[in-house]
Amino acid sequence: MNKDFQANLKLLCSFYKSISEVCRRLEINRAQFNRYLNGTTFPSTNTLRRFCDFFGVEVEEIKLPHQQFQRLVQVKPEPFNAPAAPTSDPALMYQQRVMQMGQKGLDKYLGYYFEYYLSMAYPGKILRTLVCLEKHAGKTYFQRTERIQKKGRRHVFHGKYKGMVQYLSDRIFMMDFETLTEYEITQTILFPSFKNRIDCLTGLRLGVSGSGERMPCCTRVVYEYLGQEVSFRKAFKLCGLYDLDSDEIECGIRQNIRNDIKEDEWHFRARF
């Protein structure tokens, strides 16, 4: 297990500029951290939980065999990390152009959110997921993490989506892909916040249901801002399926994700 943990920890550190940055943000001694990376020491339970909260993984996950862990975290695709190199390939030129545009004005949106919408796979249920927006090498990325446990079932299903964020002409565009099966791409468009303090962002989300029919669906969505630093483990435990009238979901959020259409509306529209 030590060898797997050592490899998994190195993989998580590879998402950052340097080991020094990780140690600085974790507020841990570099020499001590090197012992964990070298496999000579295994962290205590409390330290291990700190690592998992920081990297956004579960304690059970970071102990998995390395190949299984690699598939779980799904290292960002090469275009997300690679510097833009000159190319004559129209597809690559377009991809690089999309990555470069719309990065101004996103800094204030970095951090963690609860995402709420009416589940596509479980009709009649509200799904709450955990979303994290981060910036790396001048580009803004995000991860959505799902936790679904059916009523009366012990097994918990996890889903992870990763993608990029652009801010174009007073709208926030987010496109991601499902990293575990690679069977799904979704797009979310949000209204920005014009206040100094971010509270909730509203918009629309387009994707396919996770059920067998894979029906294309559009649903209203609310992003509830949690802050730039949270306990991933505690926040993630609150994610899952909720009843439409659940008191655990704020009344205003339940109202804003209703998928009703007014008589004078010709299209399914977001509600600001």
Tab-separated table of C-alpha atoms in Angstrom:
chain	number	residue	atom	x	y	z
A	1	MET	CA	0.000	0.000	0.000
A	2	ASN	CA	2.910	2.363	0.738
A	3	LYS	CA	4.159	2.093	-2.854
A	4	ASP	CA	0.701	2.800	-4.242
A	5	PHE	CA	0.212	5.729	-1.873
A	6	GLN	CA	3.638	7.081	-2.843
A	7	ALA	CA	2.768	6.914	-6.556
A	8	ASN	CA	-0.709	8.367	-5.989
A	9	LEU	CA	0.673	11.282	-3.977
A	10	LYS	CA	3.214	12.067	-6.703
A	11	LEU	CA	0.432	12.020	-9.285
A	12	LEU	CA	-1.661	14.496	-7.277
A	13	CYS	CA	1.350	16.787	-6.850
A	14	SER	CA	1.865	16.806	-10.620
A	15	PHE	CA	-1.214	19.058	-10.957
A	16	TYR	CA	0.740	21.856	-9.259
A	17	LYS	CA	3.707	23.921	-10.376
A	18	SER	CA	6.099	22.390	-7.852
A	19	ILE	CA	6.378	20.342	-4.674
A	20	SER	CA	7.278	23.574	-2.900
A	21	GLU	CA	3.917	25.080	-3.843
A	22	VAL	CA	2.095	22.025	-2.476
A	23	CYS	CA	4.050	22.193	0.804
A	24	ARG	CA	3.419	25.918	1.109
A	25	ARG	CA	-0.319	25.549	0.583
A	26	LEU	CA	-0.486	22.547	2.908
A	27	GLU	CA	1.674	24.373	5.457
A	28	ILE	CA	3.877	21.306	5.863
A	29	ASN	CA	7.646	20.940	6.181
A	30	ARG	CA	9.258	20.085	2.823
A	31	ALA	CA	11.629	17.506	4.336
A	32	GLN	CA	8.747	15.707	6.044
A	33	PHE	CA	6.682	15.768	2.851
A	34	ASN	CA	9.607	14.276	0.921
A	35	ARG	CA	9.524	11.291	3.282
A	36	TYR	CA	5.937	10.635	2.237
A	37	LEU	CA	6.854	11.019	-1.444
A	38	ASN	CA	9.825	8.659	-1.046
A	39	GLY	CA	7.728	6.065	0.727
A	40	THR	CA	9.880	6.008	3.858
A	41	THR	CA	7.059	7.294	6.070
A	42	PHE	CA	3.285	6.919	5.960
A	43	PRO	CA	1.259	9.907	7.224
A	44	SER	CA	-0.850	9.782	10.370
A	45	THR	CA	-4.641	9.585	10.076
A	46	ASN	CA	-5.080	13.332	10.662
A	47	THR	CA	-2.336	14.249	8.184
A	48	LEU	CA	-3.773	11.875	5.592
A	49	ARG	CA	-7.175	13.532	5.936
A	50	ARG	CA	-5.552	16.943	5.456
A	51	PHE	CA	-3.944	15.701	2.226
A	52	CYS	CA	-7.231	14.282	0.953
A	53	ASP	CA	-9.165	17.464	1.756
A	54	PHE	CA	-6.527	19.516	-0.067
A	55	PHE	CA	-6.362	17.336	-3.191
A	56	GLY	CA	-10.105	16.630	-3.293
A	57	VAL	CA	-10.031	12.847	-2.943
A	58	GLU	CA	-11.295	10.361	-0.377
A	59	VAL	CA	-9.019	8.588	2.131
A	60	GLU	CA	-10.056	5.237	0.660
A	61	GLU	CA	-9.284	6.471	-2.855
A	62	ILE	CA	-5.726	7.646	-2.213
A	63	LYS	CA	-4.868	4.152	-0.948
A	64	LEU	CA	-6.095	2.428	-4.135
A	65	PRO	CA	-3.716	0.543	-6.462
A	66	HIS	CA	-1.978	3.162	-8.583
A	67	GLN	CA	-3.459	2.121	-11.950
A	68	GLN	CA	-6.957	2.218	-10.513
A	69	PHE	CA	-6.257	5.596	-8.904
A	70	GLN	CA	-4.960	6.976	-12.199
A	71	ARG	CA	-8.234	6.110	-13.861
A	72	LEU	CA	-10.168	7.633	-10.983
A	73	VAL	CA	-8.534	11.054	-11.062
A	74	GLN	CA	-8.019	11.046	-14.850
A	75	VAL	CA	-5.038	13.304	-15.503
A	76	LYS	CA	-6.087	16.320	-17.585
A	77	PRO	CA	-5.985	15.688	-21.332
A	78	GLU	CA	-2.819	16.915	-23.028
A	79	PRO	CA	-4.431	19.985	-24.648
A	80	PHE	CA	-5.383	21.267	-21.159
A	81	ASN	CA	-1.753	21.278	-19.989
A	82	ALA	CA	0.357	21.684	-23.088
A	83	PRO	CA	1.544	25.174	-24.108
A	84	ALA	CA	0.048	26.458	-27.305
A	85	ALA	CA	2.472	25.549	-30.068
A	86	PRO	CA	2.285	26.932	-33.624
A	87	THR	CA	0.325	24.585	-35.853
A	88	SER	CA	-1.301	24.542	-39.275
A	89	ASP	CA	-3.921	21.987	-38.214
A	90	PRO	CA	-7.278	23.854	-38.272
A	91	ALA	CA	-8.695	21.693	-35.452
A	92	LEU	CA	-5.740	22.403	-33.166
A	93	MET	CA	-5.762	26.098	-34.046
A	94	TYR	CA	-9.439	26.294	-33.119
A	95	GLN	CA	-8.850	24.403	-29.881
A	96	GLN	CA	-5.985	26.672	-28.869
A	97	ARG	CA	-8.052	29.749	-29.696
A	98	VAL	CA	-10.936	28.575	-27.506
A	99	MET	CA	-8.552	27.874	-24.624
A	100	GLN	CA	-7.009	31.353	-24.784
A	101	MET	CA	-10.152	33.445	-24.929
A	102	GLY	CA	-12.484	34.431	-22.115
A	103	GLN	CA	-10.068	34.140	-19.186
A	104	LYS	CA	-10.369	37.708	-17.882
A	105	GLY	CA	-12.752	38.341	-15.006
A	106	LEU	CA	-12.867	34.771	-13.665
A	107	ASP	CA	-10.608	35.168	-10.622
A	108	LYS	CA	-13.427	36.192	-8.305
A	109	TYR	CA	-15.334	33.011	-9.198
A	110	LEU	CA	-12.565	30.629	-8.119
A	111	GLY	CA	-13.458	28.308	-5.271
A	112	TYR	CA	-16.084	25.744	-4.330
A	113	TYR	CA	-19.794	25.560	-5.121
A	114	PHE	CA	-22.749	23.304	-4.504
A	115	GLU	CA	-24.482	22.693	-7.846
A	116	TYR	CA	-28.238	22.012	-7.820
A	117	TYR	CA	-30.476	20.772	-10.634
A	118	LEU	CA	-33.289	18.321	-11.282
A	119	SER	CA	-31.577	15.011	-11.935
A	120	MET	CA	-31.713	13.713	-15.505
A	121	ALA	CA	-31.128	10.107	-14.458
A	122	TYR	CA	-33.454	10.162	-11.420
A	123	PRO	CA	-36.615	12.096	-12.409
A	124	GLY	CA	-38.305	13.923	-9.557
A	125	LYS	CA	-35.117	14.245	-7.505
A	126	ILE	CA	-32.802	17.183	-6.850
A	127	LEU	CA	-29.126	16.393	-7.362
A	128	ARG	CA	-26.544	18.332	-5.366
A	129	THR	CA	-22.937	18.021	-6.566
A	130	LEU	CA	-19.658	19.670	-5.529
A	131	VAL	CA	-17.889	21.935	-8.038
A	132	CYS	CA	-14.408	23.441	-7.765
A	133	LEU	CA	-13.051	26.209	-10.048
A	134	GLU	CA	-9.252	26.561	-10.119
A	135	LYS	CA	-6.692	28.390	-12.230
A	136	HIS	CA	-3.562	26.720	-13.626
A	137	ALA	CA	-1.042	28.373	-15.961
A	138	GLY	CA	-3.431	31.216	-16.724
A	139	LYS	CA	-6.357	28.926	-17.664
A	140	THR	CA	-9.465	28.290	-15.552
A	141	TYR	CA	-10.534	24.679	-15.033
A	142	PHE	CA	-13.292	23.088	-13.010
A	143	GLN	CA	-14.255	19.714	-11.619
A	144	ARG	CA	-17.765	18.526	-10.779
A	145	THR	CA	-17.953	15.577	-8.399
A	146	GLU	CA	-21.152	13.547	-7.970
A	147	ARG	CA	-22.101	11.339	-5.049
A	148	ILE	CA	-25.244	9.261	-5.612
A	149	GLN	CA	-26.640	6.770	-3.150
A	150	LYS	CA	-30.035	5.286	-3.930
A	151	LYS	CA	-32.445	5.058	-1.028
A	152	GLY	CA	-32.064	1.770	0.802
A	153	ARG	CA	-28.765	0.963	-0.960
A	154	ARG	CA	-25.364	0.831	0.731
A	155	HIS	CA	-23.312	1.284	-2.427
A	156	VAL	CA	-22.367	4.872	-3.334
A	157	PHE	CA	-21.780	5.861	-6.977
A	158	HIS	CA	-19.243	8.578	-7.790
A	159	GLY	CA	-18.951	10.609	-10.978
A	160	LYS	CA	-16.223	13.069	-11.920
A	161	TYR	CA	-16.417	15.678	-14.661
A	162	LYS	CA	-13.543	17.966	-15.687
A	163	GLY	CA	-13.516	20.889	-18.054
A	164	MET	CA	-12.679	24.508	-18.847
A	165	VAL	CA	-14.356	27.823	-18.050
A	166	GLN	CA	-14.652	30.919	-20.252
A	167	TYR	CA	-16.157	34.331	-19.472
A	168	LEU	CA	-17.530	35.844	-22.695
A	169	SER	CA	-19.639	39.002	-22.897
A	170	ASP	CA	-21.218	38.750	-19.428
A	171	ARG	CA	-21.854	35.000	-19.521
A	172	ILE	CA	-19.877	32.150	-17.942
A	173	PHE	CA	-19.447	29.147	-20.269
A	174	MET	CA	-18.443	25.760	-18.830
A	175	MET	CA	-17.879	22.579	-20.835
A	176	ASP	CA	-16.769	19.302	-19.302
A	177	PHE	CA	-16.463	15.570	-19.915
A	178	GLU	CA	-17.139	12.599	-17.648
A	179	THR	CA	-13.725	11.172	-16.774
A	180	LEU	CA	-14.517	7.658	-15.544
A	181	THR	CA	-16.442	6.295	-18.544
A	182	GLU	CA	-15.864	9.125	-21.069
A	183	TYR	CA	-19.464	8.673	-22.240
A	184	GLU	CA	-20.705	12.197	-21.647
A	185	ILE	CA	-19.998	15.859	-22.410
A	186	THR	CA	-22.065	18.611	-20.760
A	187	GLN	CA	-22.307	22.373	-21.153
A	188	THR	CA	-23.397	24.887	-18.528
A	189	ILE	CA	-24.034	28.606	-19.104
A	190	LEU	CA	-24.362	30.838	-16.038
A	191	PHE	CA	-25.225	34.459	-15.383
A	192	PRO	CA	-22.274	36.182	-13.667
A	193	SER	CA	-22.586	38.015	-10.364
A	194	PHE	CA	-22.511	41.817	-10.559
A	195	LYS	CA	-22.119	42.107	-6.780
A	196	ASN	CA	-18.850	42.244	-4.860
A	197	ARG	CA	-19.842	39.132	-2.929
A	198	ILE	CA	-20.778	35.979	-4.828
A	199	ASP	CA	-23.844	34.195	-3.489
A	200	CYS	CA	-25.652	32.115	-6.128
A	201	LEU	CA	-25.234	31.832	-9.893
A	202	THR	CA	-28.108	30.651	-12.084
A	203	GLY	CA	-28.271	29.308	-15.626
A	204	LEU	CA	-28.901	26.263	-17.802
A	205	ARG	CA	-27.180	22.895	-18.114
A	206	LEU	CA	-27.355	20.692	-21.226
A	207	GLY	CA	-26.382	17.028	-21.237
A	208	VAL	CA	-27.677	13.481	-21.471
A	209	SER	CA	-29.296	11.424	-18.748
A	210	GLY	CA	-27.082	8.867	-17.051
A	211	SER	CA	-29.803	6.246	-17.377
A	212	GLY	CA	-29.839	3.668	-20.152
A	213	GLU	CA	-31.886	5.801	-22.556
A	214	ARG	CA	-29.231	8.590	-22.615
A	215	MET	CA	-31.889	11.168	-23.392
A	216	PRO	CA	-30.601	14.691	-24.242
A	217	CYS	CA	-31.955	17.041	-21.565
A	218	CYS	CA	-31.796	20.699	-20.560
A	219	THR	CA	-32.347	21.801	-16.976
A	220	ARG	CA	-32.099	24.935	-14.879
A	221	VAL	CA	-29.144	24.993	-12.528
A	222	VAL	CA	-28.032	26.937	-9.447
A	223	TYR	CA	-24.438	27.269	-8.218
A	224	GLU	CA	-24.262	28.113	-4.486
A	225	TYR	CA	-20.887	29.632	-3.572
A	226	LEU	CA	-19.158	28.017	-0.575
A	227	GLY	CA	-15.809	29.828	-0.506
A	228	GLN	CA	-12.264	29.432	-1.776
A	229	GLU	CA	-11.340	26.878	0.879
A	230	VAL	CA	-13.663	24.184	2.267
A	231	SER	CA	-13.390	20.752	3.818
A	232	PHE	CA	-13.893	18.589	0.745
A	233	ARG	CA	-14.804	15.562	2.849
A	234	LYS	CA	-17.520	17.383	4.813
A	235	ALA	CA	-18.956	19.154	1.761
A	236	PHE	CA	-18.923	15.988	-0.350
A	237	LYS	CA	-20.927	14.089	2.283
A	238	LEU	CA	-23.763	16.584	1.741
A	239	CYS	CA	-23.918	15.776	-1.985
A	240	GLY	CA	-26.496	13.385	-3.365
A	241	LEU	CA	-30.165	13.033	-4.269
A	242	TYR	CA	-32.863	14.980	-2.415
A	243	ASP	CA	-36.654	15.090	-2.589
A	244	LEU	CA	-38.247	18.081	-4.328
A	245	ASP	CA	-39.624	19.384	-1.013
A	246	SER	CA	-36.573	18.552	1.095
A	247	ASP	CA	-35.960	21.040	3.914
A	248	GLU	CA	-32.229	20.389	3.475
A	249	ILE	CA	-32.356	22.405	0.231
A	250	GLU	CA	-33.054	26.135	0.596
A	251	CYS	CA	-36.532	27.118	-0.636
A	252	GLY	CA	-35.136	29.796	-2.994
A	253	ILE	CA	-32.854	27.247	-4.654
A	254	ARG	CA	-35.737	24.779	-5.080
A	255	GLN	CA	-37.748	27.519	-6.788
A	256	ASN	CA	-34.905	28.554	-9.114
A	257	ILE	CA	-34.319	25.034	-10.493
A	258	ARG	CA	-37.957	24.383	-11.414
A	259	ASN	CA	-38.197	23.550	-15.112
A	260	ASP	CA	-41.478	25.316	-15.843
A	261	ILE	CA	-42.231	27.311	-19.016
A	262	LYS	CA	-44.476	30.381	-19.033
A	263	GLU	CA	-47.243	30.808	-21.608
A	264	ASP	CA	-45.452	33.639	-23.401
A	265	GLU	CA	-42.107	31.782	-23.645
A	266	TRP	CA	-41.264	30.118	-26.946
A	267	HIS	CA	-38.025	28.578	-25.687
A	268	PHE	CA	-36.770	26.986	-22.492
A	269	ARG	CA	-34.968	29.906	-20.865
A	270	ALA	CA	-32.701	30.502	-17.901
A	271	ARG	CA	-34.059	32.588	-15.042
A	272	PHE	CA	-31.821	35.403	-13.790
